[in-house]
Coordinates of C-alpha atoms and ligand atoms in Angstrom, one line a residue:
M232 CA -0.1 0.1 0.1
D233 CA 1.4 3.6 -0.8
Y234 CA 1.4 5.5 2.4
F235 CA 2.4 8.7 0.4
L236 CA 5.6 9.4 2.6
T237 CA 7.4 12.6 2.3
E238 CA 10.7 12.7 0.6
G239 CA 12.2 13.0 4.0
E240 CA 10.3 10.3 5.3
K241 CA 11.6 7.8 2.4
T242 CA 15.1 9.2 3.0
I243 CA 15.1 7.6 6.6
Q244 CA 13.2 4.7 5.6
N245 CA 15.7 3.8 3.1
L246 CA 18.7 4.6 5.1
A247 CA 17.4 2.5 8.1
R248 CA 16.7 -0.3 5.5
R249 CA 20.3 0.0 4.2
I250 CA 21.8 -0.4 7.7
A251 CA 19.4 -3.4 8.4
E252 CA 20.3 -5.1 5.1
E253 CA 24.1 -4.4 4.9
K254 CA 25.0 -4.2 8.8
I255 CA 22.5 -6.4 11.0
L256 CA 21.4 -9.3 8.7
P257 CA 24.9 -10.7 8.5
V258 CA 25.5 -10.7 12.2
R259 CA 22.0 -11.1 13.4
A260 CA 22.2 -14.9 14.1
E261 CA 25.8 -14.6 15.9
L262 CA 24.3 -11.7 18.1
D263 CA 21.5 -13.7 19.0
E264 CA 23.7 -16.9 19.6
K265 CA 26.1 -15.0 21.7
E266 CA 23.4 -12.7 23.5
E267 CA 25.8 -9.9 22.4
F268 CA 25.1 -6.3 22.7
P269 CA 25.4 -4.8 19.0
R270 CA 27.9 -1.9 20.1
D271 CA 29.2 -1.7 16.5
I272 CA 25.7 -1.5 14.9
I273 CA 24.9 1.3 17.4
K274 CA 27.8 3.1 16.0
D275 CA 26.8 2.6 12.4
L276 CA 23.1 4.0 13.4
A277 CA 24.8 7.1 15.2
D278 CA 27.1 7.8 12.1
S279 CA 24.0 7.6 9.9
D280 CA 22.2 10.4 12.2
M281 CA 19.5 7.7 13.0
F282 CA 19.5 8.7 16.8
R283 CA 18.7 12.3 15.5
V284 CA 15.7 11.2 14.2
F285 CA 13.4 11.7 17.3
I286 CA 15.5 14.8 18.6
P287 CA 14.3 18.4 17.9
E288 CA 16.7 20.5 15.7
Q289 CA 17.6 23.0 18.5
Y290 CA 19.5 20.0 20.4
D291 CA 21.3 18.8 17.0
G292 CA 18.5 16.5 16.2
L293 CA 16.6 16.4 12.5
G294 CA 13.4 17.4 14.2
G295 CA 11.3 14.2 13.5
G296 CA 8.7 12.8 15.5
C297 CA 7.0 9.4 16.4
F298 CA 6.2 8.7 12.8
D299 CA 9.9 9.0 11.5
L300 CA 11.1 7.0 14.7
C301 CA 8.6 4.1 13.7
L302 CA 9.7 4.0 10.3
V303 CA 13.4 3.3 11.5
V304 CA 12.3 0.7 14.2
E305 CA 10.3 -1.0 11.7
E306 CA 13.3 -1.4 9.2
L307 CA 15.8 -2.6 11.8
S308 CA 13.0 -5.1 13.2
R309 CA 12.8 -6.6 9.9
A310 CA 16.1 -7.7 10.1
C311 CA 16.6 -8.1 14.1
S312 CA 14.4 -6.5 17.0
G313 CA 17.0 -7.2 19.7
V314 CA 19.2 -4.6 17.7
A315 CA 15.8 -2.3 17.0
V316 CA 14.9 -2.3 20.7
S317 CA 18.3 -1.2 21.9
Y318 CA 18.0 1.8 19.6
A319 CA 14.4 2.4 20.6
A320 CA 15.1 2.4 24.2
S321 CA 17.2 5.4 23.7
A322 CA 14.1 7.3 22.6
L323 CA 12.1 5.8 25.4
G324 CA 14.8 7.2 27.9
S325 CA 14.5 10.5 26.3
F326 CA 10.8 11.1 25.8
A327 CA 10.5 12.6 29.5
L328 CA 13.2 14.9 29.1
L329 CA 11.7 16.0 25.7
E330 CA 8.6 16.8 27.2
H331 CA 9.3 17.8 30.8
G332 CA 12.9 18.7 30.9
T333 CA 14.2 22.4 31.7
E334 CA 16.4 23.9 28.8
A335 CA 19.4 23.3 30.7
Q336 CA 18.6 19.7 31.2
K337 CA 17.9 19.5 27.4
H338 CA 20.9 21.2 26.3
K339 CA 23.1 19.2 28.6
Y340 CA 21.8 15.7 27.3
L341 CA 20.2 15.7 24.3
P342 CA 22.9 16.7 21.9
D343 CA 24.7 13.5 23.2
I344 CA 21.7 11.3 22.7
A345 CA 21.2 12.8 19.2
A346 CA 24.8 12.0 18.0
G347 CA 24.4 8.5 19.5
R348 CA 27.6 9.1 21.8
K349 CA 25.4 8.2 24.7
L350 CA 22.3 5.9 25.0
A351 CA 19.6 6.4 27.3
A352 CA 17.2 4.2 29.0
F353 CA 13.7 4.3 31.1
A354 CA 13.7 2.6 34.4
L355 CA 9.9 2.1 36.0
T356 CA 9.8 -1.5 36.6
E357 CA 10.9 -3.3 39.8
P358 CA 10.7 -7.0 41.3
T359 CA 7.3 -6.4 43.0
A360 CA 5.9 -3.5 40.5
G361 CA 5.6 -4.8 37.1
S362 CA 2.0 -4.2 35.4
D363 CA 1.2 -2.3 38.7
A364 CA 4.0 0.4 38.9
S365 CA 2.4 2.1 41.7
A366 CA 3.6 -0.7 44.0
M367 CA 7.3 0.7 43.3
K368 CA 9.6 0.8 46.5
T369 CA 12.4 2.7 45.1
T370 CA 12.8 5.8 47.1
A371 CA 14.3 9.5 46.5
E372 CA 14.7 11.0 49.7
K373 CA 15.2 15.0 49.6
V374 CA 18.5 16.1 51.3
D375 CA 20.6 19.3 50.9
G376 CA 21.4 19.8 47.4
G377 CA 19.9 16.7 45.8
Y378 CA 18.0 13.4 46.0
V379 CA 19.3 10.3 47.8
I380 CA 17.9 7.1 45.7
N381 CA 17.7 3.6 47.2
G382 CA 15.8 0.7 45.5
T383 CA 16.3 -1.8 42.5
K384 CA 14.9 -1.5 39.0
Q385 CA 14.3 -4.8 37.2
F386 CA 14.1 -5.8 33.4
I387 CA 15.8 -2.4 32.2
T388 CA 16.6 -2.4 28.4
N389 CA 20.0 -0.8 27.7
G390 CA 20.8 -1.3 31.5
G391 CA 24.6 -1.2 32.0
E392 CA 24.8 0.0 28.2
A393 CA 23.3 3.3 28.5
E394 CA 24.9 6.3 29.9
I395 CA 21.6 8.5 30.8
Y396 CA 19.0 6.8 33.1
N397 CA 15.4 8.1 33.6
V398 CA 14.6 6.6 36.8
I399 CA 11.1 6.8 38.4
A400 CA 11.2 7.0 42.1
L401 CA 9.1 7.7 45.2
T402 CA 9.8 11.2 46.8
D403 CA 6.6 11.0 49.1
K404 CA 6.0 7.0 50.2
T405 CA 2.8 8.1 51.8
R406 CA 1.0 9.2 48.6
G407 CA 1.5 6.2 46.4
A408 CA 1.5 6.8 42.7
R409 CA 1.1 10.7 43.4
G410 CA 4.2 10.8 45.5
A411 CA 6.5 9.6 42.3
S412 CA 8.9 11.7 40.8
A413 CA 11.0 11.5 37.7
F414 CA 15.2 11.6 37.6
L415 CA 18.0 11.8 35.4
V416 CA 20.8 9.5 36.6
E417 CA 24.2 9.3 35.2
K418 CA 26.0 5.8 34.7
D419 CA 28.8 6.8 36.9
T420 CA 27.2 8.4 39.7
P421 CA 28.6 6.9 43.2
G422 CA 26.1 4.5 44.5
F423 CA 24.5 3.4 41.3
S424 CA 25.5 0.2 39.8
F425 CA 24.3 -3.0 37.6
G426 CA 23.1 -6.3 39.1
K427 CA 21.8 -9.5 37.2
K428 CA 21.8 -9.5 33.5
E429 CA 18.9 -11.4 32.3
K430 CA 19.4 -14.6 29.9
K431 CA 16.1 -14.1 27.6
M432 CA 13.9 -16.0 25.4
G433 CA 14.3 -13.7 22.4
I434 CA 15.9 -10.1 21.7
R435 CA 18.9 -11.6 22.9
S436 CA 21.1 -8.9 21.5
S437 CA 19.7 -6.4 23.8
A438 CA 20.8 -5.7 27.3
T439 CA 18.0 -6.2 30.0
R440 CA 19.8 -5.8 33.3
E441 CA 19.0 -4.6 37.2
L442 CA 19.8 -1.3 38.3
V443 CA 20.8 -1.1 41.9
F444 CA 20.8 2.2 43.8
K445 CA 22.5 2.5 47.3
N446 CA 22.6 5.6 48.8
C447 CA 22.8 7.4 45.1
L448 CA 23.1 11.2 45.5
V449 CA 21.8 12.9 42.3
P450 CA 21.9 16.8 42.2
E451 CA 18.6 18.7 42.8
D452 CA 18.8 19.8 39.0
N453 CA 18.5 16.3 37.8
I454 CA 14.5 16.1 38.6
I455 CA 12.4 16.0 35.6
G456 CA 9.3 18.5 36.2
R457 CA 8.3 18.7 39.8
E458 CA 8.0 16.2 42.6
G459 CA 4.9 14.1 42.4
M460 CA 4.8 14.6 38.6
G461 CA 6.6 10.9 38.1
F462 CA 3.5 8.8 37.1
I463 CA 2.2 11.7 35.1
I464 CA 5.3 11.7 33.1
T465 CA 5.4 7.9 32.9
L466 CA 2.0 7.7 31.6
G467 CA 3.0 10.1 28.9
V468 CA 6.1 8.5 28.1
L469 CA 4.4 5.2 27.5
D470 CA 1.8 6.5 25.5
K471 CA 4.6 8.0 23.3
S472 CA 6.3 5.0 22.8
R473 CA 3.9 2.3 22.6
P474 CA 3.9 2.9 18.8
G475 CA 7.5 2.0 18.7
I476 CA 6.9 -1.4 20.2
G477 CA 4.2 -1.8 17.7
S478 CA 6.7 -1.0 14.9
Q479 CA 9.0 -3.3 16.4
A480 CA 6.2 -6.0 16.0
L481 CA 5.4 -5.0 12.6
G482 CA 9.0 -5.2 11.2
V483 CA 9.4 -8.7 12.7
A484 CA 6.1 -9.7 11.1
Q485 CA 7.1 -8.2 7.7
G486 CA 10.5 -10.1 7.9
A487 CA 8.7 -13.4 8.6
L488 CA 6.1 -13.0 5.9
E489 CA 9.0 -12.3 3.5
M490 CA 10.8 -15.4 4.6
A491 CA 7.7 -17.6 4.5
V492 CA 6.9 -16.3 0.8
D493 CA 10.4 -17.1 -0.3
Y494 CA 10.5 -20.7 1.3
A495 CA 7.1 -21.6 -0.1
R496 CA 8.0 -20.6 -3.5
E497 CA 11.3 -22.9 -3.1
R498 CA 10.2 -25.7 -1.3
V499 CA 9.0 -28.7 -3.6
Q500 CA 6.7 -31.7 -2.2
F501 CA 4.7 -33.9 -3.9
G502 CA 6.2 -32.4 -7.4
H503 CA 5.1 -28.8 -6.8
P504 CA 6.4 -25.8 -4.7
I505 CA 4.3 -25.7 -1.4
I506 CA 3.1 -22.2 -2.5
A507 CA 0.9 -24.1 -5.0
L508 CA -1.1 -25.5 -1.9
P509 CA -4.4 -23.6 -1.1
V510 CA -3.7 -24.2 2.5
V511 CA -0.4 -22.4 2.3
Q512 CA -1.7 -19.8 0.0
N513 CA -4.5 -19.0 2.5
M514 CA -2.0 -18.6 5.4
L515 CA 0.2 -16.4 3.4
A516 CA -2.6 -14.1 2.5
D517 CA -4.0 -13.9 6.0
M518 CA -0.8 -13.2 7.3
A519 CA -0.2 -10.3 4.4
I520 CA -3.5 -8.9 5.6
Q521 CA -2.7 -8.7 9.0
V522 CA 0.6 -7.2 8.6
E523 CA -0.8 -4.4 6.4
A524 CA -3.6 -3.7 8.6
A525 CA -0.9 -3.5 11.8
R526 CA 0.9 -1.1 9.4
A527 CA -2.1 1.1 8.6
L528 CA -3.2 1.4 12.1
L529 CA 0.3 2.1 13.3
Y530 CA 1.1 4.8 10.8
A531 CA -2.2 6.6 11.5
V532 CA -1.7 6.5 15.1
A533 CA 2.1 7.8 14.7
R534 CA 0.6 10.6 12.5
T535 CA -2.0 11.4 15.0
I536 CA 0.8 12.0 17.7
D537 CA 2.7 14.1 15.3
G538 CA -0.3 16.0 14.3
G539 CA -0.4 17.4 17.9
A540 CA -3.3 15.4 19.2
K541 CA -3.7 16.1 23.0
K542 CA -4.6 12.8 24.1
Y543 CA -3.9 9.4 22.4
T544 CA -3.8 6.9 25.3
E545 CA -6.2 4.5 23.7
E546 CA -4.9 4.9 20.0
S547 CA -1.3 4.0 21.3
A548 CA -2.5 1.1 23.2
M549 CA -4.5 -0.1 20.4
A550 CA -1.5 0.0 17.8
K551 CA 0.7 -1.8 20.3
V552 CA -1.8 -4.5 21.2
F553 CA -2.8 -5.2 17.3
A554 CA 0.6 -5.2 16.0
S555 CA 2.2 -7.4 18.4
D556 CA -0.7 -9.9 18.4
V557 CA -0.2 -9.9 14.6
A558 CA 3.5 -10.4 15.0
M559 CA 2.9 -13.4 17.6
K560 CA 0.4 -15.0 14.7
V561 CA 2.4 -14.1 11.7
T562 CA 5.8 -15.3 13.0
T563 CA 4.3 -18.6 14.4
N564 CA 2.8 -19.2 10.9
A565 CA 6.2 -18.6 9.1
V566 CA 7.4 -21.2 11.4
Q567 CA 4.3 -23.6 10.3
I568 CA 4.9 -23.0 6.5
M569 CA 8.7 -23.8 6.8
G570 CA 8.0 -27.1 8.7
G571 CA 10.9 -28.6 10.4
A572 CA 13.3 -26.2 8.7
G573 CA 11.6 -23.4 10.3
Y574 CA 12.0 -25.0 13.8
M575 CA 15.9 -25.2 13.2
R576 CA 18.3 -22.5 14.2
D577 CA 19.8 -22.7 10.7
Y578 CA 16.8 -20.4 9.7
P579 CA 15.9 -17.0 11.5
A580 CA 12.1 -17.9 11.5
E581 CA 12.4 -19.6 15.0
K582 CA 14.3 -16.4 16.2
M583 CA 11.5 -14.2 14.9
M584 CA 8.9 -16.2 16.5
R585 CA 11.1 -16.0 20.0
D586 CA 11.5 -11.9 19.3
A587 CA 7.8 -11.2 18.6
K588 CA 6.7 -12.8 22.1
I589 CA 8.2 -9.8 24.1
T590 CA 6.1 -7.2 22.2
Q591 CA 2.8 -8.6 23.8
I592 CA 4.5 -8.3 27.1
Y593 CA 6.5 -5.1 27.5
E594 CA 5.5 -1.4 27.8
G595 CA 2.2 -2.7 29.2
A596 CA 0.9 -6.4 28.7
N597 CA -1.6 -6.7 26.2
E598 CA -4.2 -7.8 28.8
V599 CA -3.5 -4.5 30.6
L600 CA -3.8 -2.4 27.4
R601 CA -7.1 -4.0 26.5
G602 CA -8.1 -3.0 30.0
T603 CA -6.9 0.8 29.0
V604 CA -8.8 0.7 25.6
A605 CA -12.0 -0.8 27.7
A606 CA -11.8 2.1 30.2
E607 CA -12.0 4.6 27.3
L608 CA -14.8 3.0 26.0
R609 CA -16.7 3.1 29.3
K610 CA -15.8 6.7 29.8
R611 CA -17.3 7.4 26.1
K612 CA -20.5 5.7 26.9
A613 CA -20.8 7.6 30.3
R614 CA -20.5 11.0 28.4
R615 CA -23.0 9.9 25.9
A616 CA -25.5 9.2 28.7
Ligands
LIG889 C1 12.9 -8.0 27.8 C2 12.1 -7.0 28.8 C3 12.6 -5.5 28.5 C4 12.0 -4.6 29.6 N1 12.6 -3.3 29.4 C5 11.9 -2.4 30.2 C6 12.5 -1.2 30.6 O1 13.4 -0.7 29.6 N2 12.1 -0.5 31.4 C7 11.1 -0.7 32.3 O2 10.8 0.0 33.3 N3 10.6 -2.0 32.2 C8 11.0 -2.7 31.3 N4 10.3 -4.0 31.1 C9 9.4 -4.4 32.1 C10 8.2 -4.7 31.5 O3 7.5 -3.6 31.0 C11 7.2 -5.5 32.5 O4 7.7 -6.8 32.4 C12 5.7 -5.5 32.0 O5 5.1 -4.4 32.0 C13 4.8 -6.8 32.6 O6 5.2 -6.8 34.0 P1 5.6 -7.9 34.8 O7 6.8 -8.7 34.0 O8 5.7 -7.7 36.3 O9 4.0 -8.9 34.9 P2 2.9 -8.7 35.9 O10 2.6 -7.4 36.3 O11 3.4 -9.8 37.0 O12 1.8 -9.6 35.0 C14 1.9 -11.0 34.5 C15 0.6 -11.1 33.8 O13 -0.6 -10.9 34.3 C16 -1.6 -10.4 33.6 N5 -2.0 -9.1 34.4 C17 -1.3 -8.4 35.2 N6 -2.1 -7.2 35.6 C18 -3.1 -7.1 34.7 C19 -4.2 -6.6 34.8 N7 -4.4 -5.1 35.6 N8 -5.3 -6.7 33.9 C20 -5.1 -7.8 33.3 N9 -4.2 -8.9 33.2 C21 -3.0 -8.5 34.1 C22 -1.0 -10.1 32.3 O14 -1.1 -11.2 31.3 C23 0.7 -10.2 32.6 O15 1.2 -10.4 31.6 C24 10.9 -5.1 30.5 C25 10.8 -6.5 30.5 C26 11.2 -7.5 29.6 C27 10.7 -8.7 30.0

């Protein structure tokens, strides 16, 4: 389908596609096998200005928005979503700063993120606080000249690899979610260290790690927004970043579809390529329909966000849920079409299936996000009544 991309959007898409094909495809199996962070590819992405895509021009960015970011993530994920999420997590770690940071904070941190010299990360989840983030225990106690952070964050993408961390912590334990605040914490801050590095089912080239804070003093200037704004900031960050997870899902689904079509054309059984079998054609057709429907919804939501919509919680959740469910179905069917070969690690189909699964879980499990959509529907009905 023609989405009538602008010349600028086509340039970004083509550049990301070229990096994916030339730099990622040849090494994706090795990165997955060795669970190795893609440092060299991050540098290639930085050299090609890909980290500038989501940063405004006044901070050395290209001034693009959610749509440009989604185009890059989709193309990278078509080759390897472990690499793509390492890239996208830097945007996730920058959104609070972009939306709520002071000019001084933006000028201090964003040019390095735009140049890809420094990676960012977003740290909300804790061992006892996953879907229910309000159960967090990490505290940030106000002292002279700053805040002292204590606690542990779990499952943090780019943990240990990023230099700049957007950490959510309680400045007032008595107020629950309303007592949370957002902070910028630099990697080498005393009292900040890294714990367990997770061994994952998929996206294995990405780093997922614990962050440990023990009497970690951050300067007063590193609070983002005001005390108590942490959860409002978090909700805004996730609304903005969920289409990126959707794009990750879309890219992996697109890659799996292409692989399944190529395989079905080549594989001969009963004297004919298996693509001649109606049952295989039906599966491929359904996969193609689902992928295009996911793309249409995602692009529409990303354009809605860039167009200046004030609220897009529901749309953002819809796009993430739909695209991730599509990715799981399409990658599973790609393995099925490839039969035994699909199950073997010689082909990337099984990796795509493993990589797709996480998109249904992180940045809001799909069950939780269906609840978000349903809550919006309930509000709408109440308004009409
Ligand atoms: C690889 C990876 C990378 C991650 N990266 C980051 C990161 O960079 N930063 C960060 O802060 N976090 C990160 N996370 C955390 C991620 O966002 C959480 O894992 C996710 O939100 C789910 O939380 P949980 O794992 O604690 O599951 P739980 O909250 O324990 O939920 C388990 C299951 O219960 C069901 N469930 C729970 N609550 C509800 C509900 N209200 N309604 C319906 N069903 C429900 C869902 O099926 C859910 O899948 C990452 C996680 C992984 C695995």
